[in-house]
Amino acid sequence: MTNRKATLRLDDKEYDLPVLRPTIGPDVVDIRKLYGEADVFTFDPGFTSTAACESAITYIDGDKGELLYRGYPIEQLAEKSTHLEVCYLLLYGNLPTADQLADFTARVTRHTMVHEQMHYFFRGFRRDSHPMATMVGVVGAMSSFYHDSLDINDPWQREVAAIRMVAKLPTIAAMAYKYSMGQPFVYPKNSLSYAGNFLNMCFAVPAEEYVVSPILEKAMDRIMMLHADHEQNASTSTVRLAGSSGANPFACIAAGIACLWGPAHGGANQACLEMLKQIGTVDRIPEYIAKAKDKNSGFRLMGFGHRVYKNFDPRAKVMKESADEVLDLLGIHNNPTLQVAKELERIALEDEYFISKKLYPNVDFYSGIILEAMGFPTSMFTPIFAISRTVGWISQWKEMIAEKNQKIGRPRQLYIGPDRRDYVDLRNR
Ligand code: CMC
């Protein structure tokens, strides 16, 4: 609470509203009692000015272009940390000691296999299913396989569910990919790192040995870290809202995956690479810039713009450097998609439309270029986002469930339908 005080004047009455102070960021006007006292709701579709919860996990300063996980800047973590260390940080609040990290790594590694019966479950999906469609179904179905981690009121079961989720999502995403390719599933290999194991499950085949490239392993680990959490974004809010009713954690994460799939959110990485390829050559960029500026075209520059960032998305900066580095290390020079991306970024950042609306490249702008260079089809981009974000979803879900006064999420509305009216018999209509 701060010394600041907000007062709402409604007709001739005044209502004092407490102002809450965060660790960093803008103060928050507490309107919880407003309806009870003044009989009015507040209206904020899209939550542009509404803090929906308290959280101690991730902080974003959209004007500065800053992203902190538990206080640590994303740039430092991307340079010095690993995805599993970041998972520990997000889940438990502090960087682990060497022993804590070894223990956590062992726990995650030992949970990477999925129940064998789940293999048969995959066969119910059409062979050409999008891997996200398969993932929504299979992750939801985990609640039918892991009955010993469904009781949300038991902290130990919540912990087991969290570890299972972080451990098994890469296995499930790789299985969805293999299924879509008509190739056999590859079991997890515990001698490999988290990222290395995922690459192996995606690209190994029984017919020949697959050796995980350290370059790709590091790049994949970094992609996972950069996507690990992002405050109260749409999919995280979906997980929280689903969880607020007491639904089990597997069902909640399945809901998050469904939300992530949309092109305004995690689906943007697939849409962005497809757009860059459609543009094809730098000379066609002005045509697409003009289309993006034309409201009637319905076209937006994918990988551009963000609800919170009104400056460079710090993840996009790291991703751009990574794209250069990975392509270089892989010996891919003059990649036409990267050339189009860089030129598109340059032109857009000099254009009055994008400058005035503060539209900058976001995390999805460069990630697809790296993932494609690694050998992934575009349909796997969003599943990789889902694997990476799982730890953020589950950390936020755990944080919410552990809150003492946690309530079911229940927004209200501004009703604009018909006024009360009487039923008219069919023959009289
Ligand atoms: N291209 C062209 N114009 C845009 C774009 C874009 N990518 N993004 C926003 N605008 C314009 C929009 O038309 C609007 O103009 P006006 O004020 O004249 O009506 C203005 O900028 C504000 O846009 P908005 O839709 O009100 O902003 P929002 O905060 O609701 O939407 C967004 C944010 C990310 C959904 C949007 O910028 C967008 O659709 N971007 C493309 C999709 C994308 O890259 N999504 C990934 C986001 S980052 C990763 C993630 O969240 O998963």
XYZ file of C-alpha atoms and ligand atoms in Angstrom:
481
model
C 0.000 0.000 0.000
C 1.263 3.517 -0.768
C 0.385 6.949 0.578
C -1.234 7.702 -2.735
C -5.006 7.683 -2.804
C -7.375 7.483 -5.728
C -10.847 8.954 -5.511
C -13.635 8.130 -7.890
C -16.388 10.678 -8.117
C -19.696 9.236 -9.300
C -22.487 11.783 -9.497
C -22.266 13.554 -6.128
C -20.596 10.736 -4.188
C -16.883 10.053 -3.774
C -15.234 6.671 -3.296
C -11.688 6.353 -1.976
C -9.728 3.592 -3.641
C -6.549 2.184 -2.077
C -3.417 2.299 -4.219
C -1.100 -0.712 -4.086
C 2.642 -0.456 -4.662
C 4.511 -3.169 -6.609
C 8.241 -3.878 -6.156
C 8.769 -2.160 -9.506
C 6.333 -0.859 -12.092
C 3.237 1.336 -11.979
C 1.085 1.570 -8.855
C -2.174 -0.343 -8.932
C -5.570 1.097 -7.988
C -7.462 -1.480 -5.952
C -11.057 -1.586 -7.180
C -12.073 -4.836 -5.475
C -14.719 -3.181 -3.291
C -16.002 -0.805 -5.958
C -18.976 -2.864 -7.092
C -20.075 -3.564 -3.526
C -19.850 0.088 -2.524
C -20.761 1.990 -5.683
C -22.720 -0.580 -7.725
C -20.582 -0.059 -10.841
C -18.188 -2.295 -12.747
C -15.022 -1.195 -14.505
C -14.702 -1.900 -18.237
C -11.406 -3.139 -19.664
C -11.779 -5.717 -22.429
C -8.405 -7.170 -23.318
C -7.125 -6.222 -19.829
C -5.153 -3.261 -21.173
C -5.161 -1.511 -17.762
C -6.014 -4.305 -15.375
C -3.718 -6.248 -13.071
C -5.490 -9.589 -12.730
C -3.318 -11.015 -9.957
C -0.285 -10.550 -7.727
C 2.815 -12.341 -8.951
C 6.476 -12.526 -7.930
C 7.734 -14.390 -10.996
C 8.301 -12.168 -14.036
C 8.483 -8.427 -14.568
C 8.269 -6.556 -17.880
C 8.939 -2.872 -18.440
C 7.400 -2.377 -21.850
C 8.705 1.171 -22.357
C 12.288 0.266 -21.530
C 12.097 -3.118 -23.263
C 13.121 -4.947 -20.106
C 12.304 -8.500 -19.042
C 13.252 -9.932 -15.639
C 12.773 -13.510 -14.423
C 12.662 -13.335 -10.606
C 14.622 -10.078 -10.916
C 17.336 -11.349 -13.271
C 17.590 -9.641 -16.700
C 16.834 -11.977 -19.589
C 20.041 -10.946 -21.399
C 22.199 -12.162 -18.493
C 20.301 -15.427 -18.232
C 20.484 -15.997 -22.004
C 24.232 -15.524 -21.893
C 25.103 -17.355 -18.680
C 22.340 -19.728 -17.658
C 20.635 -22.843 -19.017
C 16.980 -23.648 -19.513
C 16.828 -26.110 -16.612
C 18.471 -23.605 -14.279
C 15.885 -21.033 -15.417
C 13.133 -23.603 -14.791
C 14.390 -23.957 -11.219
C 14.548 -20.190 -10.829
C 10.983 -19.708 -12.070
C 9.565 -22.562 -10.025
C 11.335 -21.934 -6.722
C 12.282 -18.237 -6.781
C 16.095 -18.296 -6.591
C 19.010 -19.563 -8.627
C 19.904 -23.083 -7.480
C 23.133 -24.128 -5.772
C 25.140 -26.795 -7.620
C 23.528 -29.542 -5.497
C 20.030 -28.172 -5.972
C 20.542 -27.985 -9.723
C 21.921 -31.538 -9.874
C 18.948 -32.814 -7.876
C 16.426 -30.875 -9.987
C 18.050 -32.045 -13.235
C 17.930 -35.650 -12.036
C 14.259 -35.318 -11.069
C 13.296 -33.839 -14.433
C 15.421 -36.317 -16.367
C 13.840 -39.314 -14.603
C 10.358 -38.192 -15.571
C 10.916 -37.758 -19.308
C 9.238 -40.996 -20.421
C 5.482 -41.010 -20.886
C 3.179 -43.840 -19.849
C 3.567 -46.513 -22.519
C -0.171 -46.596 -23.126
C 0.014 -42.984 -24.284
C 1.790 -44.243 -27.404
C -1.468 -45.852 -28.529
C -3.398 -42.705 -27.766
C -1.526 -40.906 -30.557
C -2.961 -43.287 -33.149
C -6.381 -41.698 -32.760
C -5.150 -38.489 -34.378
C -5.164 -38.037 -38.136
C -1.675 -38.532 -39.504
C -1.592 -34.993 -40.887
C -2.712 -33.325 -37.641
C -0.939 -30.136 -36.719
C 1.354 -31.075 -33.786
C -0.355 -28.370 -31.672
C -3.713 -30.137 -32.194
C -2.145 -33.373 -31.009
C -0.496 -31.669 -28.046
C -3.704 -30.053 -26.787
C -5.325 -33.509 -26.745
C -2.405 -35.502 -25.345
C -1.489 -33.049 -22.585
C -5.147 -32.900 -21.519
C -5.147 -36.707 -21.513
C -2.245 -36.779 -19.047
C -4.860 -36.341 -16.335
C -6.189 -39.785 -17.223
C -2.709 -41.333 -16.807
C -1.231 -39.634 -13.733
C -3.837 -39.944 -10.996
C -1.257 -39.524 -8.266
C -0.661 -35.856 -9.123
C -4.205 -34.564 -9.591
C -4.983 -33.404 -6.058
C -4.332 -29.683 -6.252
C -4.708 -29.290 -2.488
C -1.662 -31.473 -1.825
C 1.579 -29.462 -2.242
C 3.560 -32.638 -2.956
C 1.215 -33.663 -5.771
C 1.445 -30.147 -7.212
C 5.217 -30.468 -7.164
C 5.127 -33.874 -8.891
C 2.742 -32.518 -11.536
C 5.109 -29.579 -12.176
C 8.131 -31.837 -12.633
C 6.152 -34.214 -14.843
C 5.007 -31.364 -17.024
C 8.459 -29.842 -17.505
C 9.908 -33.309 -18.145
C 7.280 -34.761 -20.461
C 6.261 -31.848 -22.680
C 9.363 -32.225 -24.908
C 8.628 -35.967 -25.213
C 5.009 -35.309 -26.168
C 5.919 -32.567 -28.683
C 8.574 -34.806 -30.276
C 6.072 -37.672 -30.457
C 3.521 -35.370 -32.114
C 6.192 -34.459 -34.665
C 7.260 -38.052 -35.306
C 3.636 -39.082 -35.690
C 3.033 -36.336 -38.264
C 6.126 -37.524 -40.164
C 5.126 -41.195 -40.127
C 8.302 -42.068 -38.232
C 8.631 -44.226 -35.100
C 8.700 -42.540 -31.711
C 12.147 -42.082 -30.175
C 12.365 -42.683 -26.424
C 14.073 -40.064 -24.240
C 17.778 -40.559 -23.563
C 18.762 -39.585 -20.036
C 22.433 -39.097 -20.876
C 21.530 -36.042 -22.983
C 20.774 -32.495 -21.856
C 17.182 -31.222 -21.801
C 17.568 -29.511 -25.195
C 19.802 -32.260 -26.635
C 17.291 -34.911 -25.656
C 14.496 -33.006 -27.387
C 16.534 -32.707 -30.601
C 17.357 -36.408 -30.437
C 13.707 -37.374 -29.970
C 12.805 -35.234 -33.009
C 15.601 -36.123 -35.408
C 16.952 -39.584 -34.510
C 15.695 -42.577 -36.500
C 16.338 -46.265 -35.780
C 18.117 -46.695 -39.127
C 21.130 -44.546 -38.292
C 22.862 -42.876 -35.410
C 22.057 -39.246 -34.684
C 24.657 -37.120 -32.974
C 23.339 -33.970 -31.324
C 25.214 -30.926 -32.593
C 26.456 -28.776 -29.677
C 25.634 -25.657 -31.735
C 22.021 -26.669 -32.171
C 21.791 -27.893 -28.592
C 22.921 -24.526 -27.244
C 20.655 -22.609 -29.621
C 17.657 -24.753 -28.669
C 18.394 -24.288 -24.969
C 18.521 -20.525 -25.453
C 15.246 -20.475 -27.391
C 13.641 -22.384 -24.520
C 15.030 -19.962 -21.940
C 13.845 -16.889 -23.848
C 10.294 -18.239 -24.006
C 10.136 -19.638 -20.449
C 7.796 -17.052 -18.939
C 6.248 -13.741 -19.857
C 4.101 -12.424 -17.049
C 0.294 -12.487 -17.498
C 0.136 -13.093 -21.277
C -2.968 -14.675 -22.855
C -1.988 -18.336 -22.416
C -0.722 -17.834 -18.847
C -3.916 -16.004 -17.948
C -5.825 -18.899 -19.518
C -3.923 -21.378 -17.324
C -4.650 -19.252 -14.249
C -8.335 -18.857 -15.096
C -8.727 -22.583 -15.797
C -6.847 -23.381 -12.582
C -8.884 -20.950 -10.500
C -11.856 -23.322 -10.652
C -9.755 -26.113 -9.143
C -9.227 -27.953 -12.445
C -6.275 -30.346 -12.460
C -2.887 -29.057 -13.683
C -2.786 -31.162 -16.855
C -6.172 -29.808 -17.960
C -4.970 -26.267 -17.197
C -1.792 -26.605 -19.245
C -3.805 -28.112 -22.128
C -5.951 -24.948 -22.002
C -2.787 -22.829 -22.108
C -1.524 -24.725 -25.146
C -4.846 -24.162 -26.934
C -4.608 -20.420 -26.284
C -0.958 -20.236 -27.312
C -1.777 -21.666 -30.733
C -3.458 -18.470 -31.988
C -1.507 -16.360 -34.514
C -1.676 -13.249 -32.292
C 0.228 -15.222 -29.622
C 2.524 -18.272 -30.002
C 1.238 -19.112 -33.482
C 2.970 -15.941 -34.694
C 6.344 -17.694 -35.100
C 4.911 -20.047 -37.725
C 2.924 -17.238 -39.354
C 6.004 -14.990 -39.381
C 8.287 -17.422 -41.177
C 5.533 -18.182 -43.681
C 5.151 -14.433 -44.255
C 8.918 -13.932 -44.730
C 8.946 -16.728 -47.286
C 5.914 -15.315 -49.036
C 7.708 -11.969 -49.326
C 10.625 -13.943 -50.704
C 12.911 -11.139 -51.878
C 13.805 -7.724 -50.480
C 12.345 -5.863 -53.457
C 8.853 -7.041 -52.463
C 9.070 -5.637 -48.933
C 7.500 -2.207 -49.695
C 4.404 -3.976 -51.053
C 3.981 -5.837 -47.740
C 4.709 -2.766 -45.642
C 1.968 -0.937 -47.561
C -0.414 -3.853 -46.973
C 0.347 -3.864 -43.233
C -0.460 -0.141 -43.065
C -3.741 -0.566 -44.924
C -6.433 -1.311 -42.325
C -8.725 -2.792 -44.997
C -6.211 -5.433 -46.035
C -6.575 -7.385 -42.771
C -2.834 -8.054 -43.016
C -0.397 -7.452 -40.161
C 3.339 -7.817 -40.087
C 3.712 -11.019 -38.125
C 6.422 -10.925 -35.488
C 5.852 -7.175 -35.079
C 4.101 -5.347 -32.261
C 3.366 -6.278 -28.703
C 0.730 -5.423 -26.124
C 3.332 -4.590 -23.480
C 6.561 -3.741 -25.303
C 6.541 -0.269 -26.788
C 10.247 -0.638 -27.461
C 12.432 -3.509 -28.692
C 11.377 -6.867 -27.272
C 14.600 -7.797 -25.431
C 14.077 -11.429 -26.459
C 14.038 -10.397 -30.127
C 17.464 -8.763 -29.712
C 18.982 -11.963 -28.320
C 17.160 -14.020 -30.933
C 18.515 -11.872 -33.768
C 22.097 -12.320 -32.527
C 21.438 -16.028 -32.118
C 20.100 -16.302 -35.685
C 23.282 -14.736 -37.039
C 25.467 -16.959 -34.867
C 23.628 -20.224 -35.598
C 23.453 -19.691 -39.340
C 27.118 -18.751 -39.370
C 28.172 -21.783 -37.325
C 26.078 -24.019 -39.553
C 27.788 -22.512 -42.583
C 24.518 -21.094 -43.954
C 25.519 -17.817 -45.578
C 23.272 -15.347 -47.351
C 20.137 -17.020 -46.084
C 17.391 -15.284 -48.116
C 14.805 -15.419 -45.309
C 17.226 -13.783 -42.851
C 18.010 -11.128 -45.459
C 14.322 -10.386 -45.939
C 13.809 -10.284 -42.154
C 16.651 -7.839 -41.568
C 15.618 -5.556 -44.390
C 11.966 -5.681 -43.359
C 12.967 -4.747 -39.815
C 15.138 -1.878 -41.092
C 12.424 -0.448 -43.331
C 9.654 -0.846 -40.749
C 11.691 0.836 -38.015
C 12.152 3.899 -40.256
C 8.507 4.052 -41.278
C 6.275 6.670 -39.638
C 3.380 4.185 -39.189
C 5.478 1.737 -37.182
C 7.341 4.489 -35.301
C 4.168 6.292 -34.223
C 2.498 3.064 -33.090
C 5.700 1.895 -31.379
C 5.722 -1.389 -33.279
C 9.008 -3.279 -32.911
C 10.049 -6.837 -33.740
C 8.945 -9.318 -31.073
C 10.355 -12.700 -30.025
C 8.670 -14.468 -32.929
C 10.376 -12.401 -35.607
C 13.710 -14.234 -35.628
C 13.010 -17.533 -33.837
C 11.562 -19.232 -36.927
C 14.723 -18.589 -38.914
C 16.796 -20.444 -36.323
C 14.299 -23.271 -35.988
C 14.124 -23.736 -39.742
C 17.922 -23.840 -39.950
C 17.837 -26.580 -37.316
C 15.589 -28.647 -39.586
C 12.169 -28.059 -38.025
C 9.100 -27.592 -40.239
C 7.047 -24.458 -39.460
C 4.345 -26.584 -37.799
C 6.802 -27.383 -34.977
C 7.566 -23.759 -34.111
C 4.570 -23.233 -31.826
C 4.965 -26.650 -30.117
C 8.536 -25.603 -29.252
C 7.154 -22.386 -27.788
C 4.712 -24.545 -25.779
C 7.491 -26.769 -24.393
C 9.464 -23.695 -23.367
C 6.519 -21.856 -21.790
C 5.361 -24.907 -19.813
C 7.569 -23.982 -16.865
C 6.132 -20.463 -16.819
C 2.570 -21.765 -16.925
C 3.144 -24.274 -14.161
C 5.068 -21.792 -11.982
C 2.234 -19.289 -12.284
C -0.355 -22.002 -11.614
C 1.540 -23.152 -8.498
C 1.869 -19.581 -7.291
C -1.866 -19.037 -7.687
C -2.947 -22.276 -5.989
C -0.653 -21.574 -3.017
C -2.287 -18.165 -2.437
C -4.297 -18.140 0.777
C -7.292 -16.230 -0.511
C -7.340 -17.611 -4.025
C -10.730 -17.115 -5.673
C -12.280 -18.428 -8.869
C -11.672 -15.969 -11.732
C -15.029 -14.514 -12.706
C -15.031 -11.358 -14.836
C -18.235 -9.360 -15.207
C -19.559 -7.728 -18.375
C -21.169 -4.708 -19.941
C -24.425 -6.291 -21.103
C -25.631 -4.940 -24.450
C -28.259 -7.574 -25.335
C -32.055 -7.183 -25.380
C -33.871 -5.897 -22.313
C -36.204 -8.274 -20.484
C -38.970 -9.480 -22.839
C -41.702 -12.092 -22.760
C -41.661 -15.368 -24.640
C -43.783 -15.315 -27.823
C -45.495 -18.530 -28.950
C -44.134 -20.009 -32.173
C -47.375 -19.366 -34.108
C -47.333 -15.678 -33.171
C -43.736 -14.928 -34.306
N 1.300 -4.877 -38.218
C 0.638 -3.746 -38.540
N -0.047 -2.997 -37.666
C -0.065 -3.402 -36.388
C 0.610 -4.555 -35.965
C 1.322 -5.294 -36.935
N 1.965 -6.414 -36.592
N 0.423 -4.713 -34.646
C -0.335 -3.698 -34.241
N -0.639 -2.893 -35.295
C -1.408 -1.649 -35.239
C -2.898 -1.935 -35.126
O -3.514 -1.966 -36.388
C -3.354 -0.766 -34.279
O -3.503 0.354 -35.103
P -4.662 1.464 -34.764
O -4.305 2.030 -33.424
O -4.545 2.445 -35.878
O -5.958 0.738 -34.750
C -2.197 -0.497 -33.344
O -1.038 -0.988 -34.034
C -2.329 -1.194 -32.000
O -2.600 -2.575 -32.242
P -3.544 -3.450 -31.327
O -4.034 -4.628 -32.100
O -4.568 -2.587 -30.677
O -2.485 -3.883 -30.218
P -2.619 -5.114 -29.252
O -1.811 -4.762 -28.073
O -4.048 -5.457 -29.007
O -1.979 -6.325 -30.064
C -0.442 -7.878 -30.945
C -0.706 -6.808 -29.877
C 0.847 -8.623 -30.612
C -1.596 -8.912 -30.933
C -0.344 -7.192 -32.332
O 0.745 -6.293 -32.338
C -0.216 -8.192 -33.477
O -1.240 -8.697 -33.956
N 1.042 -8.518 -33.929
C 1.275 -9.529 -34.929
C 1.208 -10.906 -34.310
C 2.436 -11.212 -33.464
O 3.563 -11.026 -33.888
N 2.187 -11.780 -32.261
C 3.255 -12.206 -31.355
C 3.302 -11.397 -30.105
S 4.794 -11.705 -29.130
C 4.773 -13.366 -28.683
C 3.541 -13.864 -28.044
O 2.801 -13.142 -27.370
O 3.279 -15.045 -28.180
